[in-house]
Each structure stands twice: as structure tokens, then as C-alpha cells.
Coordinates of C-alpha atoms in Angstrom, one line a residue:
X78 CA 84.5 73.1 49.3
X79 CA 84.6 74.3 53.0
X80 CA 83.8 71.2 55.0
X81 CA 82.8 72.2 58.6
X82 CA 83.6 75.8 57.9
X83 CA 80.7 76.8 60.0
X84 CA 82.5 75.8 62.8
X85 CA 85.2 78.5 62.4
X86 CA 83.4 81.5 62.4
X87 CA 82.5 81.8 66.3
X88 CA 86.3 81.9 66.0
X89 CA 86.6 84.5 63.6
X90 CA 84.3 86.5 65.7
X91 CA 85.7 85.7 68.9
X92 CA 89.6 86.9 67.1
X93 CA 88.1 89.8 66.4
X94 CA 86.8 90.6 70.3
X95 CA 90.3 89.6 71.1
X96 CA 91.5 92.1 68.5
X97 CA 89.5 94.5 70.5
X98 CA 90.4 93.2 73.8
X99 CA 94.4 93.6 72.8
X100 CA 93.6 97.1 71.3
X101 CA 92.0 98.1 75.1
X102 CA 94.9 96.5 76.9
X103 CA 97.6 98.4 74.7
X104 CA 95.7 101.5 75.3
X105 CA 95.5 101.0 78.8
X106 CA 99.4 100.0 79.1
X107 CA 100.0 103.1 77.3
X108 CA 97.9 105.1 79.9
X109 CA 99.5 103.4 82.6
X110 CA 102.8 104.4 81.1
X111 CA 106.2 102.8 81.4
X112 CA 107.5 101.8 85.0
X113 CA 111.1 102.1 86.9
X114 CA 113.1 99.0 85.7
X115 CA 113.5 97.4 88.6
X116 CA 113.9 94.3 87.1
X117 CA 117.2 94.5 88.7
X118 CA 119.4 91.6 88.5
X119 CA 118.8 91.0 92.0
X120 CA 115.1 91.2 91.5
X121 CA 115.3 88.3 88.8
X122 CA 116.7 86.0 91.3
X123 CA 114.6 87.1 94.1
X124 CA 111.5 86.0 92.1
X125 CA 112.6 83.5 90.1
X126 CA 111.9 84.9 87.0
X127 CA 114.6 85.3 84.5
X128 CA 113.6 87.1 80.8
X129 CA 113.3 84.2 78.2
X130 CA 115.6 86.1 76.3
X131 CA 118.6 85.9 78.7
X132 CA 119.4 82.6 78.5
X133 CA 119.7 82.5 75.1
X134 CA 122.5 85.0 75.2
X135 CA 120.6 88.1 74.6
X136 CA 119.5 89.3 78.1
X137 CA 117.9 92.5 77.4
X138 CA 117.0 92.6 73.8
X139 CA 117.1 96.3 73.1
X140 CA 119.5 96.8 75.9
X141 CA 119.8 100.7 75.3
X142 CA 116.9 101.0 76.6
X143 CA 116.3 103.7 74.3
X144 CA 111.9 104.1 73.7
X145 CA 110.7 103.4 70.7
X146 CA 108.5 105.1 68.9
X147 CA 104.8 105.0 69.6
X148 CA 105.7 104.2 72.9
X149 CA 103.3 105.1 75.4
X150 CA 103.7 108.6 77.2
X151 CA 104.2 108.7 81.2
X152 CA 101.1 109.1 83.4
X153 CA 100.6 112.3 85.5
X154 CA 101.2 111.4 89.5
X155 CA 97.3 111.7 90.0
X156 CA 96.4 108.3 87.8
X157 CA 95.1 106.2 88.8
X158 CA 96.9 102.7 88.4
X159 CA 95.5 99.8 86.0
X160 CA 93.7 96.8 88.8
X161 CA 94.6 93.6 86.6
X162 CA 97.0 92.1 84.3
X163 CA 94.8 89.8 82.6
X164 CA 91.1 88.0 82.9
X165 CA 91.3 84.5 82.9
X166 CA 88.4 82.6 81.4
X167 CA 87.1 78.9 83.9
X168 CA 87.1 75.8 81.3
X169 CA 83.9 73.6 81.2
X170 CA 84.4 69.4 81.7
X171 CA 83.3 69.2 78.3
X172 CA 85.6 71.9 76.6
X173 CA 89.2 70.1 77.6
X174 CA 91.8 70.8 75.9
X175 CA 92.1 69.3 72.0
X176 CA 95.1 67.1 71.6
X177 CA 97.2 67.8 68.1
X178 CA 96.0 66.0 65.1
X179 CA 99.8 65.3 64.0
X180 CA 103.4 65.6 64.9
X181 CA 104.0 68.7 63.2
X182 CA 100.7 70.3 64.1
X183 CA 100.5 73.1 66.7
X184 CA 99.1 72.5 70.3
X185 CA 95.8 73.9 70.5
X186 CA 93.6 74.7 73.8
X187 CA 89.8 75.5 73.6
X188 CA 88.2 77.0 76.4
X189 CA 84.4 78.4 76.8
X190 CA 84.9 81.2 74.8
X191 CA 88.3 81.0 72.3
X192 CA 90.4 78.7 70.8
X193 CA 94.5 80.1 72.2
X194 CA 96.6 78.6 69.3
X195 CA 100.5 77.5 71.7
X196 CA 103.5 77.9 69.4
X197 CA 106.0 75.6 69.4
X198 CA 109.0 76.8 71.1
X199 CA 111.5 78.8 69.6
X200 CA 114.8 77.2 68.3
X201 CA 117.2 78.7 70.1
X202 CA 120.5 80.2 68.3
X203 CA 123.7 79.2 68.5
X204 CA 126.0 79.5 70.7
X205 CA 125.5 83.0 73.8
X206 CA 125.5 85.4 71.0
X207 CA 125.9 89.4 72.1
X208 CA 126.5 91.6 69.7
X209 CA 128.6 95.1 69.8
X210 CA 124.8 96.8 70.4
X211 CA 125.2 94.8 73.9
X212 CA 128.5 95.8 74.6
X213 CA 128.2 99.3 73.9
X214 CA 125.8 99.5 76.9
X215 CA 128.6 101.1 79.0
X216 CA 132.1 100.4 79.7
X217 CA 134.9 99.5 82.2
X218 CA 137.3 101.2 84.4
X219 CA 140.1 100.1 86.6
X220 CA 140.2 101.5 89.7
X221 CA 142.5 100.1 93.2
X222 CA 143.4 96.5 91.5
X223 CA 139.4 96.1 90.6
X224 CA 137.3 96.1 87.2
X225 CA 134.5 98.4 87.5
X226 CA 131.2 98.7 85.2
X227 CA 130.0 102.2 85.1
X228 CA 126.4 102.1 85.7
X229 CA 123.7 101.9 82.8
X230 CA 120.4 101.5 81.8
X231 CA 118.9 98.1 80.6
X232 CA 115.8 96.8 79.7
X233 CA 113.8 93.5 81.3
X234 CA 111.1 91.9 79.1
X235 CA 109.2 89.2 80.2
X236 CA 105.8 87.8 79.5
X237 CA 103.2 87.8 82.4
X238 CA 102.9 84.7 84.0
X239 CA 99.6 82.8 85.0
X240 CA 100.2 83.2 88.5
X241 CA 99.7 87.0 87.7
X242 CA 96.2 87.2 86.3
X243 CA 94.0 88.8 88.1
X244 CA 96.3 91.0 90.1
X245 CA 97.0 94.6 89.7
X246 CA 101.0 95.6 88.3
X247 CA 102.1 97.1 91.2
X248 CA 101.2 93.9 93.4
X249 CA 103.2 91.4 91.0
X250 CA 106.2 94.1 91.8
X251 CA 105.9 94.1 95.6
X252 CA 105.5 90.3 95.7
X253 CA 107.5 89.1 92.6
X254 CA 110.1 91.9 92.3
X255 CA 111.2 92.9 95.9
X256 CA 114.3 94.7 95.1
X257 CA 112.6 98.0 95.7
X258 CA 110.1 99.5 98.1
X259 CA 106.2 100.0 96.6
X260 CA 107.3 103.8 97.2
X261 CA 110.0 103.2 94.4
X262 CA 107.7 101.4 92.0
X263 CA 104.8 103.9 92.2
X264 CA 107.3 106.4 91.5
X265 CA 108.9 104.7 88.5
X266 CA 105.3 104.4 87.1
X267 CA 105.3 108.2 87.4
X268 CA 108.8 108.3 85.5
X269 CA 107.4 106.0 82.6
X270 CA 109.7 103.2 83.0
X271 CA 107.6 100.0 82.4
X272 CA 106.1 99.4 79.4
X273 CA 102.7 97.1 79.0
X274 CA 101.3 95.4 75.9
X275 CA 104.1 96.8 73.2
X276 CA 103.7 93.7 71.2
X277 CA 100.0 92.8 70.2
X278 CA 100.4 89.1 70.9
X279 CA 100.4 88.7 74.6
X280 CA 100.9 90.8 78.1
X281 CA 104.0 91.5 77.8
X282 CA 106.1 93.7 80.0
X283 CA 109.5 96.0 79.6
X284 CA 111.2 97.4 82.6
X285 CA 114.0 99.4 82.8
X286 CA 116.3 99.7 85.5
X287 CA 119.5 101.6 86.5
X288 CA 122.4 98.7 87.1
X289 CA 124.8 98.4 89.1
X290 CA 127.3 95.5 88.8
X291 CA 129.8 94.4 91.2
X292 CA 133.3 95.5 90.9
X293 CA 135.6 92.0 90.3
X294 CA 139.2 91.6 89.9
X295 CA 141.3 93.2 87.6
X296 CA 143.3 90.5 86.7
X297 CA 143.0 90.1 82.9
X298 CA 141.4 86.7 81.3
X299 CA 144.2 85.3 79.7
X300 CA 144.0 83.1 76.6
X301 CA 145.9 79.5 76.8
X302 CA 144.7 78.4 73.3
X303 CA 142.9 79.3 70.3
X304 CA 142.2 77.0 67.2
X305 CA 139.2 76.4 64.8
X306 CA 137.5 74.4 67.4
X307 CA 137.7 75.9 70.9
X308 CA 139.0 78.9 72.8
X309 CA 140.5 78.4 76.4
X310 CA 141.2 80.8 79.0
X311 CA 142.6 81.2 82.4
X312 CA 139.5 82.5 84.5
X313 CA 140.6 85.1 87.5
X314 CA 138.6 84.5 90.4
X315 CA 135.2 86.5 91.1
X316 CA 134.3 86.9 87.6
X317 CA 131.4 85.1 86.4
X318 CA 131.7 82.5 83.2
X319 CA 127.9 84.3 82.0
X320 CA 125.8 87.2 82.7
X321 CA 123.9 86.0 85.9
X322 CA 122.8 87.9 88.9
X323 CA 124.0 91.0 89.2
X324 CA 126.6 90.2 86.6
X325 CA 126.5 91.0 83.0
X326 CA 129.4 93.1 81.7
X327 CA 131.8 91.6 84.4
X328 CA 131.8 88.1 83.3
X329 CA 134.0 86.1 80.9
X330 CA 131.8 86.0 78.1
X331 CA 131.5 89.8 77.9
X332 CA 135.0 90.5 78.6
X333 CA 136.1 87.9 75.4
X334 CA 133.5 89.8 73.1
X335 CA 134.7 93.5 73.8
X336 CA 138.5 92.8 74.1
X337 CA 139.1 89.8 72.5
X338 CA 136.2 90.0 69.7
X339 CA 135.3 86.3 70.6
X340 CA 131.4 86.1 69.8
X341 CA 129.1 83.4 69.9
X342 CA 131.2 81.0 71.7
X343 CA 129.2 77.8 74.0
X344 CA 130.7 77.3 77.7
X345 CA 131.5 73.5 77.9
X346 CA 131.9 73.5 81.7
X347 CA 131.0 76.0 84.4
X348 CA 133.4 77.3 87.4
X349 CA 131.7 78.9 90.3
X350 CA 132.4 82.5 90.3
X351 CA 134.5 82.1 93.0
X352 CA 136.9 79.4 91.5
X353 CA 139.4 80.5 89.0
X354 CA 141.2 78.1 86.2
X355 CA 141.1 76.6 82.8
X356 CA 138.2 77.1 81.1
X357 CA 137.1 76.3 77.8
X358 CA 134.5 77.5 74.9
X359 CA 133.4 75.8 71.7
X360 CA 133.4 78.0 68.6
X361 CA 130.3 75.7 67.1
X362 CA 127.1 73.9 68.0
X363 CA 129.2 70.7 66.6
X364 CA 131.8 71.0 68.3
X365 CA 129.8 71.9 71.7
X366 CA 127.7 68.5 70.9
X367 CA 130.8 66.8 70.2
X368 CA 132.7 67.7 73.5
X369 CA 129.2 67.3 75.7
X370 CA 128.6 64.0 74.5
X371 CA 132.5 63.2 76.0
X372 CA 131.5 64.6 79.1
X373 CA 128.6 62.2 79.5
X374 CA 130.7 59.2 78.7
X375 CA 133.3 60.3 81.3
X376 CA 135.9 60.0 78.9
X377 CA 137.1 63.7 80.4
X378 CA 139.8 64.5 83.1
X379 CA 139.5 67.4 85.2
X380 CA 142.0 68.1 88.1
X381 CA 141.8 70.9 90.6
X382 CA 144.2 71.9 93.7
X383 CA 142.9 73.9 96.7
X384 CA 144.3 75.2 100.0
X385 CA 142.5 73.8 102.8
X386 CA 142.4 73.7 106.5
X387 CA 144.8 71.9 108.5
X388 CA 146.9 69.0 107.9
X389 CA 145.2 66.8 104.9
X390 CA 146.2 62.9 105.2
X391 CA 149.3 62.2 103.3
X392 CA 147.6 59.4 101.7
X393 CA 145.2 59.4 99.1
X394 CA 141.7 60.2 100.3
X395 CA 138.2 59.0 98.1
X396 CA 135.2 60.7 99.2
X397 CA 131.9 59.3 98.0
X398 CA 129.6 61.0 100.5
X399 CA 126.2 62.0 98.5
X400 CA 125.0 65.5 97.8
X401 CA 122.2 67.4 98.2
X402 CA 121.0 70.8 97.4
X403 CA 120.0 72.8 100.7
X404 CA 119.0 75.8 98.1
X405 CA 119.1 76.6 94.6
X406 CA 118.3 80.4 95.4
X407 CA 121.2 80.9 97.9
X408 CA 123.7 78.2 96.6
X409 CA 124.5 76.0 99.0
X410 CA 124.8 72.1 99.1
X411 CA 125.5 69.8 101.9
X412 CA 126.1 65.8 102.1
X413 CA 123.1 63.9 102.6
X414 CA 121.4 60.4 102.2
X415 CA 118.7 62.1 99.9
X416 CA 121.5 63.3 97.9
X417 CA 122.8 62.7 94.8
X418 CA 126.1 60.1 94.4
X419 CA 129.4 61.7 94.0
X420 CA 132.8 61.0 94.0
X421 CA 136.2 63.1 94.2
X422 CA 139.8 61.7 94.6
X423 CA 142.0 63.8 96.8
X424 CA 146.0 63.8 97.5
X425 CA 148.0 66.5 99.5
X426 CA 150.7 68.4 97.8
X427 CA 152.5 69.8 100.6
X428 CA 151.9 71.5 104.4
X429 CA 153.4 74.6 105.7
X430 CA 152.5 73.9 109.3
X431 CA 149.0 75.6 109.1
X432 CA 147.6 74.9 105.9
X433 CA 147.5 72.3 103.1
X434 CA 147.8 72.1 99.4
X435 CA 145.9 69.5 97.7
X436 CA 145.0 68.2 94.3
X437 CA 141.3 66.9 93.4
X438 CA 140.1 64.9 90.8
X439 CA 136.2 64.5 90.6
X440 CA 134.7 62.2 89.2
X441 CA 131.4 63.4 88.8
X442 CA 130.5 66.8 89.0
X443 CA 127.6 67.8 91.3
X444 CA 127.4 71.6 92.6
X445 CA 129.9 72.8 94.9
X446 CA 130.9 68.9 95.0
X447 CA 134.8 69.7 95.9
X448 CA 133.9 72.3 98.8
X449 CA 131.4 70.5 100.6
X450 CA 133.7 67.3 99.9
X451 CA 136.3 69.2 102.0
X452 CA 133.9 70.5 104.6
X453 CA 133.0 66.9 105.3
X454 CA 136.7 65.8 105.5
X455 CA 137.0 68.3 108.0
X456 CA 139.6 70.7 106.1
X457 CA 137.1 73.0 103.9
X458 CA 139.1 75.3 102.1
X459 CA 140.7 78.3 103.7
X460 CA 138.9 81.2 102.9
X461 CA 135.6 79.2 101.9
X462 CA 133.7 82.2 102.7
X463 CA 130.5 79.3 102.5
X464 CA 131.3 76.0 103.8
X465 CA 134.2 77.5 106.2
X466 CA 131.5 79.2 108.2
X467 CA 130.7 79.5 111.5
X468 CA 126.8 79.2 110.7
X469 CA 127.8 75.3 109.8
X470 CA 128.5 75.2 114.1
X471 CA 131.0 74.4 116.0
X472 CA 132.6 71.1 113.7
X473 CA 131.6 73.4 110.8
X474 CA 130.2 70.5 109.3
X475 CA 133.0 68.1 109.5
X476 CA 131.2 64.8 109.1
X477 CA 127.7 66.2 108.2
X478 CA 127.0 67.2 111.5
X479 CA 125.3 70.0 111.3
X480 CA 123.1 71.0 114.8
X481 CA 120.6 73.0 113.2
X482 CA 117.7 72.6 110.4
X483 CA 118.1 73.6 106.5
X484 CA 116.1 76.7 107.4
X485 CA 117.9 78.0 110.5
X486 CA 121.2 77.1 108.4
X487 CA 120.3 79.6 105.5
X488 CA 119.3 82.1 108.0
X489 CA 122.3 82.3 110.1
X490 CA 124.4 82.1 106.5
X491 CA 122.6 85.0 104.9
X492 CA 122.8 87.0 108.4
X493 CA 126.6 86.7 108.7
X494 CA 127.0 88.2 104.7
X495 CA 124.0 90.8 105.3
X496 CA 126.6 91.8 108.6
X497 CA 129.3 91.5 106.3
X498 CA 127.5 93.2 103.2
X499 CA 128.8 90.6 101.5
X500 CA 125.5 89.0 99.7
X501 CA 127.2 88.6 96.9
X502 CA 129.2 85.6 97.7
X503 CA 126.1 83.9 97.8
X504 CA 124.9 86.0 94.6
X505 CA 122.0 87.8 96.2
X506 CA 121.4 90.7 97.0
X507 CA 119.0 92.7 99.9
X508 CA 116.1 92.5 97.4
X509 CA 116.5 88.6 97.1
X510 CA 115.4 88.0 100.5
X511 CA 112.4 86.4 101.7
X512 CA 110.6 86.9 104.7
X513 CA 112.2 83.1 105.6
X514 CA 115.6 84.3 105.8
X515 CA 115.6 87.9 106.6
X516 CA 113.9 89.5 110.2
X517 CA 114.6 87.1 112.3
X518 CA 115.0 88.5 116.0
X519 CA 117.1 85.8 117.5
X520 CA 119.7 84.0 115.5
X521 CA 120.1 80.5 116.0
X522 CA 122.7 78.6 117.9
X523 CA 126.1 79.7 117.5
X524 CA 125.0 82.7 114.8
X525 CA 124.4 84.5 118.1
X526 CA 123.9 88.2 118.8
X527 CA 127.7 88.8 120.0
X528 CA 128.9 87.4 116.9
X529 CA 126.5 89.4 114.5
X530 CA 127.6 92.8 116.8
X531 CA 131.4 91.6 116.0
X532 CA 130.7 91.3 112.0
X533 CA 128.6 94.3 112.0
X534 CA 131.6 96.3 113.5
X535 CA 134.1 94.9 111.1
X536 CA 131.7 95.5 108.0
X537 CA 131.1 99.1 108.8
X538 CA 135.4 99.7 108.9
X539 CA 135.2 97.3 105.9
X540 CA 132.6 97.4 103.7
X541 CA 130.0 100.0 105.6
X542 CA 127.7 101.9 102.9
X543 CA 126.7 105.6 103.4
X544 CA 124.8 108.0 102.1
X545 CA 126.2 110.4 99.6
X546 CA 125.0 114.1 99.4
X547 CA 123.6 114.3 95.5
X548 CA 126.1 117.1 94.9
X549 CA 129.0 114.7 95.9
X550 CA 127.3 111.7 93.3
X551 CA 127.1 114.8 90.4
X552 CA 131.0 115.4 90.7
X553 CA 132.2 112.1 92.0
X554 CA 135.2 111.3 89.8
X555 CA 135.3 107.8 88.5
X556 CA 138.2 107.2 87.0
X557 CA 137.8 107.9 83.1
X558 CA 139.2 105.8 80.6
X559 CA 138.3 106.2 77.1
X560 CA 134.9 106.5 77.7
X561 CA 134.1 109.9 78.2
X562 CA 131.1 110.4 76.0
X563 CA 128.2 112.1 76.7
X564 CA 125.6 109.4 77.0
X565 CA 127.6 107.2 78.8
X566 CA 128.5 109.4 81.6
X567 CA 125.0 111.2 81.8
X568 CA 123.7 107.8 82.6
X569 CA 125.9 106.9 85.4
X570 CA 123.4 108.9 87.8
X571 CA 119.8 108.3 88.6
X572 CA 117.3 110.2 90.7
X573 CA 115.4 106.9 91.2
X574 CA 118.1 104.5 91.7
X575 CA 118.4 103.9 95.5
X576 CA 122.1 102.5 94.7
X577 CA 123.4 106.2 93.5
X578 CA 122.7 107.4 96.7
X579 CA 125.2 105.0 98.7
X580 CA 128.9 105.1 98.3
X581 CA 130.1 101.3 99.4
X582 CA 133.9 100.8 99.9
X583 CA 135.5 98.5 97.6
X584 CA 136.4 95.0 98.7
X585 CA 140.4 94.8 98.4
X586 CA 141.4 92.0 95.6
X587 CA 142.9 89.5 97.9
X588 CA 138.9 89.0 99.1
X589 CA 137.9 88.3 95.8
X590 CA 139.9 84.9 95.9
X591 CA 139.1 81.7 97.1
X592 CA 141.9 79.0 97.2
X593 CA 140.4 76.8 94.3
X594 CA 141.6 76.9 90.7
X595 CA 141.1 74.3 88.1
X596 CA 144.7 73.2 87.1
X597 CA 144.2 71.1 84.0
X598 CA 141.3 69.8 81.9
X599 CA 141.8 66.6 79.1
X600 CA 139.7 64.8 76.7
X601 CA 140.5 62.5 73.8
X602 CA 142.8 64.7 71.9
X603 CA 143.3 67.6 74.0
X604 CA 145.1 68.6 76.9
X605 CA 144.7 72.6 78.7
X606 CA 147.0 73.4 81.9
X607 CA 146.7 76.7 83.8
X608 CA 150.2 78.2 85.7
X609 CA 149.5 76.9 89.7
X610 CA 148.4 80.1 91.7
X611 CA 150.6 82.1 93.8
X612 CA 148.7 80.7 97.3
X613 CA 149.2 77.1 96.0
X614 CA 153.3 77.5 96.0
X615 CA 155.3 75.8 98.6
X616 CA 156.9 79.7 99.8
X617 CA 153.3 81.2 100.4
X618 CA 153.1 82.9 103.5
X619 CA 149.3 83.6 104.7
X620 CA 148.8 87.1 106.0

């Protein structure tokens, strides 16, 4: 009646020292108490490591970050701190791992001393669903033509990784999660901030942190068309399509679900953060499938119009220079051999004598494809505050000459925004930055010292950062609208949070803008204009 059952019960035994082994490790998380969550946007990006749950939509689960019950109680200062994640057992030749006896079956792998049963992968749900739980994390205010987040609390879960095992927590934050000093982290352990092992199943961490988002324009997203199937707006410049980075309530997702109660809708194209333009949403998974599959058959027409640098050719210009991504972490692409084919169609509008106005059609659509396009030209947009820099060189990389190496190129960029206290633009932030690109003592080629002194001058009239007396923080106004209850404002302070303690001055609106904006966007059946942009009119005067 049991055939082979013998075989099994080694495995019963062994789930039970597991059971054991789980009930040890929760025990232990619960002694080592929840830790600071300093899974800080900018922290995600610096590792790498983005919470399986945020790119399904919901990027914090129980974003309140209120602690549920049986949650483990904070450690006293004098604790000592837990040494490893995990134990990691070594596989024999003979135990590899057992393929799946069917289709449906799950994946299994044996090693010396327990069978780990893989299941299959979630199916993910429809459409970037947040709910009004994720909305009510805080709220906005308007404040010198900007829309500001007041900060919040939110919660980062993640499993542990493999890379992990073996180390202690508190070296997987100072290597993985650099955002913070060690000091902070030890601290936040103190506080009772991270949470180990709440769900029996795996090593599974929470962290809570104290965010701070960018301010972004205050320009509303308008809608230019509603129906059953889609929903397409006008995207402002600065404001991210999705919670990414630093962003999460300033982006166009959030801002549709808490003032237009849009929910559940699925992006069909992306826009940098800086571009602005016609954007559109599907309302279903069918509809999403429907419009994709159009997009891979190229049977969809987008067209764009920039300001650029210069005099562009009167004629019409093709530029099918290939492209190639320098770095995914910072953003930035440049044309290469190695690089991937491209092609974009351009055709000036008009020239006031400085600057032109021209309209782009690509016709594929590679990263950045239209700006570094441009750069190669040798009339990169205007205010490109990327591919118009002077960490190209001299020719700012008109005709992919660029005098330096990939790695000296994303030093010298990151070095002119750190001077600038800009990171941003390239959607990082100081806790993003390796060794690589940060430190280095002598800036290369024309990056050089004078130039840093110059933009460290102008960033500290601009943008400089100082420290606030904790008095001043406690009775700072912030501009109250609506939201004036009690556990939004008691939140907007924290004695942890290194970013309550500086006061950064706003960047005005006109330097949220860059001179791209997606003008019109048409498919089999459908046709979406946005109004041309005030910079793109033939009476704009440049400051």
C-alpha cells in the first residue's frame, strides 16, 4: 500500500529538525529584534536588490509599517548581535539534484541531509495594483510650484539571498545596503526596526525606514482620454511613470490612484522621468497583451520634439548609430559597435538663432535612444543635464568620441551631480555609490579640480544642505493641506533618519524640465496628441 515509503521517513525526521531549526532561527530573530529600515530606496538600487513584491505593484506589503503582533521585542544596546544568516549544507557528486518527474510536478533538490521542495513561481496579478492602504501612507503638499511627499514610514521585505549565508546581518547592511553608516544600522537594531524570520518558511527580512522622496513638479497629470480600454495622460516632466528609486508617491501611477481613483492600470510604454508627454495605460491584462503584441510588430507610431543645441540640418536627418549600455545602475548609454541597432528619423521645426526645435520619430526604442542619438549628431538637447555634459569632453561626445574609458566617464558624471547635489538626475543617491565611482582624488581629463571648485560653489548658493537644530525640525512648518492628522504629522520626524537633520533647498521648477516631450502616439485604431510645450514655440525666449 505504501511502496517505497521507507524512503520518506529520513525526510519526515529531517522536516522535523528543520521544524526545530526554524523555531531557533525565529527565536533568535526575535532576540535580535527588529532593525532601522534602511532599505531606503536609494539603498535598493545601491545593492541591487529590489523586494519581490515591488514589482508587482505592491512595494512594501504592509506599508504602515505598523508591528504586528507577536513581533519580536527590541534588544537592550548590550546584545550581542546574531553571527550568521543561514548554514549552508556542501552537496555530494552522488546527491545532484533530482529532475521533475512531470510538467506539473514541483522542482525538487536533495542535498546530504534534506530534500528543499522549489515552488513554482507566483502568478503575478494584474495590472500595478495599490490599494487606498498604500496610499494612505502619507500625503502631498504644494509648496513654491513643487509637489512634496511628507515623510513616512515603510516597510522592505525581502528574502535572504545565497550570497548572504554564512555572514552576520549587520555585514550584509554595510556591504549590500550602503545608504547608511554601520553606526546607523547598529543603532536601528537597538530601535527594533528589522525583523528576522516572521514567516516560518524561509529567512526572511523586514526593514523599516523613514522616506524621503524628492519634491517634482507641481504641474498636475492631465487626462487626454478615458474609455473602457485605456487611460492616457499628459506626463509633466520629473515625475516618474512607477514607484522606482527614491520615488513612490511622486509618480504617475500613485498620483492617478489617489486623485483620479484609477487602480490597477498596466503602463504600455515608459518615458524617462525626465521626458514629459503622452502616455498611455491599459485598463486589462487583454488589452495590455493586445497593445504589446502591436508594439512588437512595429505597427505603432511614436513622435517626439526636442530643443537641441545649435543649428540642426534643415533636411531630414536618419541616425542608425548602435547603442550600448555604459551602466544600468547610473543610466547612461552611449553609441557603440557592441551596441544594440537603432534607428530614429529626425526633422527641424524651426531655429531662433541659438537653439533648434526638432521632431523625432524612432523607430526602435533602445534606452535614452533619442538623447544619445542627438549627442552623436552633435546637438544633444539643451538642458540634457546627461549627455550635454562636460564629463563627455570637449566634443561632448559629438561623433562617439569620447577621450576617456566607461569607468573614468561614470566618475567624472557622478562627481559633477554629487557637486551639484543633483544625484537624482541620474536616480541615485549618496548611498548608491561604490567605491568605483566615489573617492577618487584626481578627476579625470576635463572633470578637473577648477571645474568641481566652480560647481561646488554654485551648489552650495543653489542646492547646499545644512544642518538643522532639532528644535528648528520639531516646529518647521510644512505647509498643511488637509492632512493634519496626528499620525501623519508625528511621523514626519525621526531621531534616526540622517535626512531630518538636513534642510536642502528646493530645486526651482524650470530645473525639473528637460526639452523632450512625446507629442503624439498611434496604433491601429487610435490616435493620442499632447498640446506642444511652451520651450517648443517659435516666441520662446531662453533665459
Amino acid at each position: 500500500m505504501w511502496p517505497g515509503g521507507c524512503r520518506w521517513l529520513p525526510v519526515l525526521l529531517q522536516g522535523y529538525l528543520n521544524l526545530g531549526r526554524l523555531t531557533s532561527a525565529r527565536t533568535w530573530g526575535s532576540c535580535w529584534g527588529p532593525m532601522a529600515e534602511t532599505f531606503s530606496i536609494g539603498a535598493e538600487a545601491a545593492s541591487g536588490l529590489r523586494a519581490p513584491v515591488q514589482q508587482n505593484g505592491d512595494a512594501g506589503g504592509d506599508a504602515r509599517g505598523e508591528r504586528t503582533s507577536g513581533s519580536p521585542k527590541p534588544v537592550d544596546a548590550g546584545v550581542e548581535l546574531p553571527q550568521e544568516v543561514g548554514k549552508q549544507t556542501p552537496v555530494s557528486e552522488e546527491q545532484a539534484p533530482v529532475a521533475p518527474s512531470g510538467p506539473g510536478k514541483r522542482k525538487k533538490r536533495r542535498d546530504a541531509t534534506r530534500e528543499r521542495v522549489v515552488p513554482p513561481p507566483k502568478k503575478r496579478r494584474a495590472g500595478v495594483s495599490f490599494s487606498d492602504e498604500h496610499f494612505a501612507e502619507t500625503s502631498y503638499y504644494f509648496e513654491g510650484g513643487l509637489r512634496k511627499v511628507r515623510p513616512y514610514y515603510f516597510d522592505f521585505r525581502t528574502y535572504c539571498k545565497g550570497r548572504w549565508v554564512g555572514h552576520s546581518l549587520l555585514h550584509v547592511f554595510s556591504t549590500e545596503f550602503r545608504a547608511q553608516p554601520l553606526a546607523y544600522y547598529e543603532a536601528a537594531v537597538r530601535e527594533g526596526r528589522l525583523h528576522l524570520n516572521e514567516e516560518p518558511d524561509n529567512d526572511f527580512l523586514r526593514n523599516r525606514v523613514h522616506r524621503h522622496e524628492p519634491p517634482v513638479t507641481a504641474e498636475p497629470v492631465r487626462l487626454l482620454a478615458e474609455n473602457e480600454d485605456v487611460v492616457v495622460v499628459d506626463k509633466p516632466s520629473s515625475i516618474p511613470v512607477h514607484p522606482c528609486g527614491r520615488f513612490r508617491h511622486n509618480t504617475v501611477i500613485f498620483i492617478l490612484g489617489k486623485e483620479h481613483q484609477l487602480k490597477e492600470l498596466h503602463p504600455l510604454h515608459r518615458l524617462d522621468r525626465l521626458t514629459s508627454g503622452v502616455l498611455m495605460f491599459a485598463k486589462t491584462a487583454a488589452v495590455s497583451e493586445r497593445i504589446h503584441e502591436q508594439v512588437r510588430d512595429r505597427q505603432l507610431e511614436k513622435e517626439y520634439v526636442c530643443r537641441v543645441e545649435g543649428e540642426f540640418p534643415t533636411e531630414e536627418v536618419t541616425c542608425k548609430e548602435p547603442i550600448l549600455v555604459v551602466s544600468y545602475k547610473v543610466g547612461v548609454c552611449r553609441v557603440d559597435a557592441r551596441g544594440k541597432p537603432c534607428e530614429t528619423v529626425f526633422q527641424r521645426l524651426s531655429y531662433n538663432g541659438h537653439s533648434s526645435v526638432v521632431r523625432c520619430r524612432p523607430l526602435t526604442g533602445r534606452t535614452h535612444q533619442i538623447r544619445v542619438h542627438l549627442q552623436f549628431l552633435g546637438h544633444p538637447i539643451l538642458n540634457d543635464p546627461i549627455y550635454n555634459s562636460v564629463a563627455w569632453g570637449p566634443s561632448r561626445g559629438r561623433g562617439g568620441h569620447i577621450p576617456k574609458t566607461d569607468e573614468e566617464l561614470l566618475r567624472d558624471l557622478v562627481a559633477e551631480h554629487q557637486a551639484k547635489q543633483s544625484l537624482d538626475v541620474l536616480d541615485l543617491c549618496e548611498g548608491d555609490l561604490s567605491p568605483g565611482l566615489i573617492g577618487s582624488t584626481a578627476p579625470s581629463s576635463e572633470l578637473g579640480k577648477d571645474h568641481l571648485g566652480e560647481l561646488a560653489a554654485s551648489a552650495q548658493k543653489m542646492d547646499g544642505a545644512v544642518e538643522a537644530a532639532p528644535q528648528v525640525l520639531d516646529t518647521m512648518a510644512l505647509a498643511p493641506e488637509k492632512a493634519t492628522e496626528t499620525d501623519v504629522v508625528n511621523q514626519e520626524i525621526d531621531p534616526l533618519c540622517e535626512e531630518c537633520r538636513l534642510v536642502r533647498q528646493d530645486p526651482l521648477p524650470q530645473d525639473l524640465v528637460m526639452f523632450l516631450h512625446a507629442l503624439r502616439y498611434k496604433g491601429p485604431g487610435f490616435e493620442y496628441f499632447s498640446p506642444m510645450p511652451a520651450w517648443a514655440q517659435d516666441d520662446w525666449q531662453e533665459d
